[in-house]
Backbone as JSON, one array per atom type, in Angstrom:
{
  "sequence": "MDDKLKREATYFEYNSDECDEEDYSFRPDMNFQPGMTYDVQDLDLRRPGVFKPTERPEFEVTTREVLRKADFRNVRFLANFITEAGIIIKRSKTGISAKAQRKIAREIKTARAFGLMPFTTMGTKSFAFGKSMENVDADYEYETYEKHS",
  "N": [[0.82, -1.19, 0.0], [1.98, 1.23, 0.74], [3.82, 1.66, -1.31], [2.14, 2.1, -3.49], [0.83, 4.42, -2.67], [2.99, 6.19, -2.52], [3.78, 6.2, -5.18], [1.53, 7.34, -6.37], [1.61, 9.82, -5.16], [3.81, 10.98, -6.29], [3.07, 11.27, -8.87], [2.5, 13.63, -10.27], [4.71, 16.05, -11.58], [6.96, 17.75, -9.48], [8.35, 20.65, -8.27], [10.71, 21.4, -5.96], [11.58, 23.92, -5.25], [9.47, 25.47, -5.8], [7.58, 26.09, -3.79], [8.94, 27.94, -2.31], [8.91, 30.24, -3.75], [7.79, 33.62, -4.24], [5.22, 34.11, -5.31], [3.82, 31.73, -4.96], [1.02, 29.6, -4.82], [-1.17, 27.49, -3.19], [-3.78, 26.94, -3.93], [-4.49, 28.07, -6.85], [-6.87, 29.02, -7.87], [-8.18, 30.27, -5.86], [-8.23, 33.15, -3.77], [-6.35, 33.77, -1.27], [-5.72, 35.96, 1.23], [-3.01, 37.37, 3.17], [-3.24, 36.77, 6.66], [-5.87, 36.07, 6.59], [-8.61, 33.99, 7.56], [-9.46, 30.57, 7.09], [-11.31, 27.59, 6.26], [-10.78, 24.01, 6.55], [-12.04, 22.77, 4.5], [-11.87, 24.63, 2.49], [-9.43, 24.2, 1.35], [-9.69, 21.9, -0.05], [-9.08, 20.29, -2.97], [-10.84, 19.08, -4.66], [-13.2, 20.43, -4.66], [-14.55, 23.19, -6.35], [-13.11, 26.43, -6.3], [-14.15, 29.74, -5.4], [-13.6, 32.09, -7.65], [-12.46, 35.28, -7.6], [-11.4, 37.66, -9.4], [-9.19, 40.38, -9.0], [-9.95, 43.47, -10.16], [-8.24, 45.8, -12.04], [-8.46, 49.16, -12.47], [-8.36, 50.81, -15.59], [-8.31, 53.48, -16.02], [-7.78, 55.82, -13.73], [-9.31, 58.16, -11.66], [-10.05, 61.05, -9.71], [-12.8, 62.36, -7.77], [-12.69, 65.11, -7.39], [-11.0, 65.87, -9.47], [-12.6, 65.2, -11.66], [-14.76, 66.98, -11.35], [-13.42, 69.33, -11.8], [-12.23, 69.09, -14.39], [-14.2, 68.16, -16.17], [-15.85, 69.0, -19.0], [-17.82, 69.84, -21.81], [-16.3, 70.46, -23.99], [-13.87, 69.3, -23.55], [-13.1, 66.76, -24.87], [-11.27, 64.68, -25.01], [-10.82, 63.97, -22.33], [-13.43, 63.23, -21.56], [-13.81, 61.01, -23.15], [-12.71, 58.91, -21.8], [-14.68, 57.95, -20.19], [-16.56, 56.54, -21.59], [-17.6, 53.5, -23.18], [-16.45, 51.29, -25.84], [-18.73, 50.79, -27.22], [-20.12, 53.06, -26.9], [-21.43, 53.51, -24.52], [-22.04, 55.04, -21.4], [-19.79, 54.71, -18.76], [-20.41, 53.01, -15.69], [-20.87, 54.37, -12.39], [-19.97, 52.78, -10.33], [-17.84, 51.47, -11.44], [-16.05, 53.52, -12.11], [-15.66, 54.84, -9.71], [-16.29, 57.37, -8.77], [-18.03, 60.22, -7.28], [-21.64, 60.62, -6.92], [-22.49, 63.11, -7.73], [-20.38, 63.92, -9.4], [-20.61, 61.93, -11.34], [-23.09, 62.53, -12.47], [-22.46, 64.98, -13.59], [-20.51, 64.22, -15.49], [-22.1, 62.61, -17.17], [-23.92, 64.53, -18.11], [-22.18, 66.3, -19.47], [-21.1, 64.61, -21.43], [-23.4, 64.02, -22.89], [-24.01, 66.58, -23.81], [-21.75, 67.1, -25.4], [-22.15, 65.16, -27.33], [-24.51, 66.1, -28.48], [-23.61, 68.45, -29.66], [-22.05, 67.35, -31.58], [-19.44, 66.68, -31.09], [-18.69, 64.32, -29.97], [-19.26, 60.85, -30.7], [-22.49, 59.21, -30.84], [-22.66, 56.47, -30.82], [-20.3, 53.88, -31.39], [-20.46, 51.41, -32.38], [-19.87, 48.91, -34.73], [-18.4, 50.52, -36.31], [-15.3, 52.33, -36.71], [-13.4, 52.66, -33.68], [-13.79, 55.39, -31.4], [-11.55, 58.06, -31.52], [-9.87, 60.78, -30.27], [-9.39, 63.69, -32.2], [-9.17, 62.46, -34.64], [-10.6, 61.66, -37.8], [-13.93, 60.44, -38.2], [-14.85, 59.43, -40.49], [-15.45, 56.94, -42.97], [-12.79, 55.96, -44.44], [-11.14, 54.66, -47.23], [-8.49, 54.01, -46.9], [-8.27, 53.21, -44.28], [-9.03, 50.59, -44.21], [-7.29, 49.22, -45.73], [-4.49, 47.06, -46.26], [-1.04, 46.35, -45.93], [0.86, 44.67, -48.36], [3.29, 42.25, -49.23], [5.21, 42.48, -51.99], [6.84, 40.62, -54.41], [9.71, 41.48, -56.18], [10.69, 40.95, -59.42]],
  "CA": [[0.0, 0.0, 0.0], [2.85, 2.4, 0.81], [4.4, 1.89, -2.64], [1.1, 2.66, -4.33], [0.62, 5.79, -2.21], [4.17, 6.97, -2.91], [3.73, 6.33, -6.63], [0.47, 8.3, -6.68], [2.02, 11.13, -4.68], [4.82, 11.52, -7.21], [2.54, 11.2, -10.22], [2.71, 14.94, -10.87], [6.06, 16.57, -11.36], [6.95, 18.72, -8.4], [9.59, 21.39, -8.13], [10.82, 21.71, -4.53], [11.78, 25.36, -5.09], [8.23, 26.15, -6.15], [6.93, 26.6, -2.58], [9.71, 29.05, -1.78], [8.71, 31.42, -4.58], [6.93, 34.64, -3.65], [3.85, 34.05, -5.8], [3.3, 30.37, -4.89], [-0.33, 29.48, -4.29], [-1.64, 26.11, -3.15], [-5.0, 26.96, -4.74], [-4.43, 29.27, -7.7], [-8.21, 29.51, -8.18], [-8.69, 30.98, -4.68], [-7.4, 34.29, -3.42], [-6.18, 33.84, 0.17], [-4.9, 37.1, 1.63], [-2.32, 37.15, 4.44], [-4.04, 37.08, 7.84], [-7.23, 35.61, 6.38], [-8.89, 32.67, 8.12], [-10.15, 29.7, 6.15], [-11.63, 26.25, 6.76], [-10.07, 22.92, 5.9], [-12.77, 22.49, 3.25], [-11.43, 25.58, 1.47], [-8.21, 23.68, 0.72], [-10.02, 20.68, -0.77], [-8.9, 20.53, -4.4], [-11.95, 18.5, -5.43], [-14.28, 21.42, -4.71], [-14.08, 24.4, -7.06], [-13.02, 27.65, -5.5], [-14.83, 30.91, -5.95], [-12.53, 32.95, -8.18], [-12.82, 36.68, -7.7], [-10.21, 38.39, -9.83], [-9.16, 41.8, -8.64], [-9.92, 44.27, -11.38], [-7.45, 47.03, -11.96], [-9.04, 50.13, -13.4], [-7.43, 51.31, -16.6], [-8.29, 54.93, -15.93], [-8.09, 56.22, -12.36], [-9.61, 59.58, -11.58], [-10.69, 61.43, -8.45], [-14.01, 63.17, -7.92], [-12.28, 66.52, -7.51], [-10.47, 66.04, -10.82], [-13.74, 65.17, -12.59], [-15.51, 68.23, -11.23], [-12.6, 70.41, -12.35], [-11.9, 68.92, -15.81], [-15.32, 67.76, -17.02], [-16.46, 70.04, -19.81], [-18.19, 69.21, -23.08], [-15.25, 70.72, -24.98], [-12.72, 68.46, -23.21], [-13.52, 65.46, -25.39], [-10.25, 63.68, -24.69], [-11.08, 63.54, -20.96], [-14.73, 62.56, -21.51], [-13.74, 59.73, -23.86], [-12.33, 57.87, -20.84], [-15.87, 57.53, -19.46], [-17.48, 55.8, -22.44], [-17.07, 52.24, -23.7], [-16.35, 51.28, -27.3], [-20.09, 50.78, -27.75], [-20.72, 54.37, -26.68], [-22.19, 53.5, -23.27], [-21.36, 55.73, -20.31], [-19.35, 53.74, -17.75], [-21.1, 53.16, -14.41], [-20.17, 55.01, -11.28], [-19.32, 51.74, -9.53], [-16.58, 51.14, -12.11], [-15.13, 54.66, -12.08], [-15.38, 55.17, -8.32], [-16.48, 58.8, -8.5], [-19.25, 60.52, -6.54], [-22.86, 60.72, -7.72], [-22.49, 64.45, -8.33], [-19.42, 63.91, -10.51], [-21.15, 61.06, -12.39], [-24.14, 63.3, -13.16], [-21.78, 66.0, -14.42], [-19.91, 63.52, -16.63], [-23.19, 62.22, -18.09], [-24.45, 65.75, -18.74], [-21.19, 66.84, -20.41], [-21.02, 63.68, -22.57], [-24.61, 64.22, -23.7], [-23.87, 67.88, -24.48], [-20.74, 66.93, -26.46], [-22.79, 64.39, -28.41], [-25.48, 66.97, -29.14], [-22.84, 69.37, -30.5], [-21.35, 66.59, -32.6], [-18.03, 66.52, -30.75], [-18.5, 62.9, -29.64], [-20.27, 60.02, -31.37], [-23.49, 58.57, -29.98], [-22.26, 55.07, -30.72], [-19.23, 53.52, -32.31], [-20.61, 50.0, -32.73], [-19.87, 48.62, -36.15], [-17.5, 51.43, -37.01], [-14.03, 52.48, -36.01], [-13.55, 53.18, -32.33], [-13.62, 56.83, -31.32], [-10.24, 58.56, -31.1], [-9.9, 62.24, -30.33], [-8.54, 64.32, -33.19], [-9.15, 61.71, -35.9], [-11.87, 61.68, -38.51], [-14.74, 59.23, -38.06], [-15.3, 59.04, -41.82], [-14.94, 55.66, -43.47], [-11.81, 56.2, -45.49], [-10.67, 53.37, -47.74], [-7.14, 53.74, -46.39], [-8.38, 52.56, -42.97], [-9.3, 49.17, -44.38], [-6.26, 48.62, -46.58], [-3.38, 46.45, -45.55], [0.16, 46.3, -46.76], [1.25, 43.33, -48.81], [4.67, 42.14, -49.67], [5.26, 42.11, -53.4], [8.18, 40.21, -54.86], [10.18, 42.13, -57.39], [11.41, 39.97, -60.25]],
  "C": [[0.86, 1.26, 0.0], [3.47, 2.71, -0.54], [3.38, 2.55, -3.56], [0.86, 4.13, -3.96], [1.78, 6.69, -2.63], [4.17, 7.22, -4.42], [2.67, 7.37, -7.04], [0.87, 9.72, -6.26], [3.04, 11.77, -5.61], [4.37, 11.45, -8.66], [2.75, 12.52, -10.96], [4.13, 15.4, -10.59], [5.99, 17.71, -10.36], [8.32, 19.36, -8.29], [9.69, 21.84, -6.67], [11.03, 23.21, -4.29], [10.5, 26.16, -5.31], [7.56, 26.77, -4.92], [7.66, 27.8, -2.01], [9.52, 30.34, -2.58], [7.69, 32.35, -3.93], [5.47, 34.46, -4.05], [3.26, 32.64, -5.76], [1.92, 30.38, -4.26], [-0.75, 28.03, -4.34], [-2.89, 25.95, -3.99], [-4.96, 28.2, -5.61], [-5.81, 29.83, -8.04], [-8.85, 30.24, -6.99], [-7.72, 32.1, -4.34], [-7.35, 34.41, -1.9], [-5.23, 34.98, 0.49], [-4.18, 36.79, 2.93], [-3.19, 37.6, 5.62], [-5.49, 36.63, 7.73], [-7.43, 34.25, 7.03], [-9.67, 31.86, 7.09], [-10.35, 28.34, 6.8], [-10.79, 25.23, 6.02], [-10.73, 22.61, 4.56], [-12.34, 23.44, 2.13], [-10.19, 25.1, 0.72], [-8.46, 22.41, -0.07], [-9.99, 20.95, -2.28], [-10.03, 19.96, -5.25], [-13.11, 19.46, -5.56], [-13.78, 22.67, -5.42], [-14.09, 25.61, -6.13], [-13.78, 28.77, -6.18], [-13.75, 31.9, -6.36], [-13.06, 34.37, -8.32], [-11.59, 37.46, -8.12], [-10.29, 39.86, -9.4], [-8.99, 42.6, -9.92], [-9.11, 45.53, -11.14], [-8.03, 48.02, -12.96], [-7.97, 50.68, -14.35], [-7.25, 52.82, -16.46], [-8.71, 55.32, -14.51], [-8.25, 57.73, -12.32], [-10.28, 59.86, -10.24], [-11.92, 62.29, -8.75], [-13.66, 64.63, -8.14], [-11.77, 66.81, -8.92], [-11.59, 66.06, -11.85], [-14.49, 66.49, -12.55], [-14.74, 69.41, -11.82], [-12.45, 70.31, -13.87], [-13.09, 68.65, -16.72], [-15.96, 68.97, -17.69], [-16.74, 69.43, -21.17], [-17.15, 69.45, -24.16], [-14.01, 69.87, -24.74], [-13.04, 67.01, -23.59], [-12.53, 64.36, -25.04], [-10.47, 63.13, -23.27], [-12.39, 62.75, -20.88], [-14.7, 61.2, -22.19], [-13.32, 58.59, -22.94], [-13.54, 57.29, -20.11], [-16.9, 56.85, -20.34], [-16.79, 54.54, -22.95], [-16.97, 52.34, -25.22], [-17.73, 51.28, -27.95], [-20.79, 52.11, -27.54], [-21.52, 54.48, -25.41], [-21.37, 54.21, -22.19], [-21.04, 54.72, -19.22], [-20.0, 54.07, -16.41], [-20.21, 53.79, -13.35], [-19.43, 53.98, -10.42], [-17.98, 51.33, -10.14], [-15.57, 52.28, -12.0], [-14.76, 55.07, -10.66], [-15.51, 56.64, -7.99], [-17.81, 59.01, -7.79], [-20.44, 60.62, -7.5], [-22.92, 62.07, -8.43], [-21.57, 64.5, -9.54], [-19.93, 63.05, -11.66], [-22.24, 61.79, -13.18], [-23.52, 64.35, -14.07], [-21.16, 65.37, -15.66], [-20.99, 63.17, -17.65], [-23.73, 63.43, -18.83], [-23.49, 66.3, -19.78], [-21.04, 65.93, -21.63], [-22.22, 63.88, -23.49], [-24.56, 65.55, -24.44], [-22.88, 67.78, -25.63], [-21.32, 66.14, -27.63], [-23.76, 65.26, -29.19], [-24.79, 67.98, -30.06], [-22.06, 68.66, -31.59], [-19.87, 66.42, -32.33], [-17.69, 65.08, -30.4], [-19.58, 62.1, -30.35], [-21.28, 59.48, -30.36], [-23.15, 57.11, -29.78], [-21.15, 54.82, -31.71], [-19.34, 52.06, -32.71], [-20.65, 49.83, -34.24], [-18.98, 49.54, -36.95], [-16.17, 51.46, -36.26], [-14.29, 53.0, -34.61], [-13.18, 54.66, -32.31], [-12.22, 57.16, -30.82], [-10.25, 60.07, -31.3], [-8.94, 62.74, -31.4], [-8.47, 63.58, -34.51], [-10.55, 61.72, -36.5], [-12.6, 60.36, -38.31], [-15.26, 58.76, -39.42], [-14.71, 57.69, -42.19], [-14.05, 55.94, -44.67], [-11.28, 54.84, -45.92], [-9.29, 53.01, -47.19], [-7.17, 53.04, -45.03], [-8.51, 51.05, -43.09], [-8.29, 48.47, -45.29], [-5.19, 47.98, -45.71], [-2.21, 46.34, -46.51], [0.46, 44.86, -47.13], [2.69, 43.38, -49.28], [4.66, 41.67, -51.12], [6.69, 41.76, -53.77], [8.51, 40.96, -56.13], [11.03, 41.14, -58.17], [12.63, 40.57, -60.87]]
}
């Protein structure tokens, strides 16, 4: 029985230095923080763990900065608050106050009404400040390598 158990225990390749690494995790699908308490059942590999990835915001902004910079003419700043589909990003994602979110929404809607920002970019090129939104044939061309004889 001991031989069978030893053989099964060494079935997977194991690197002894792996546990000493900084980012080693017994359960990579679980996020155990230092000082956190957990049950023995949480370490059971047969049960799936609840994976909650920590999302890192791409664009970090403070409420004070939003209230200062948000203006319908500042299209480059407002473009950070809309998705590629033209939807205004929720307050829970941006982390700004309700007052700042209302101001952002109002300024985006004003910029759209003046034609400074698109209502939607679905099915077309994504919005980029300072570039034309016209469908130019050059946007859809690609370079090819031609052999010279």
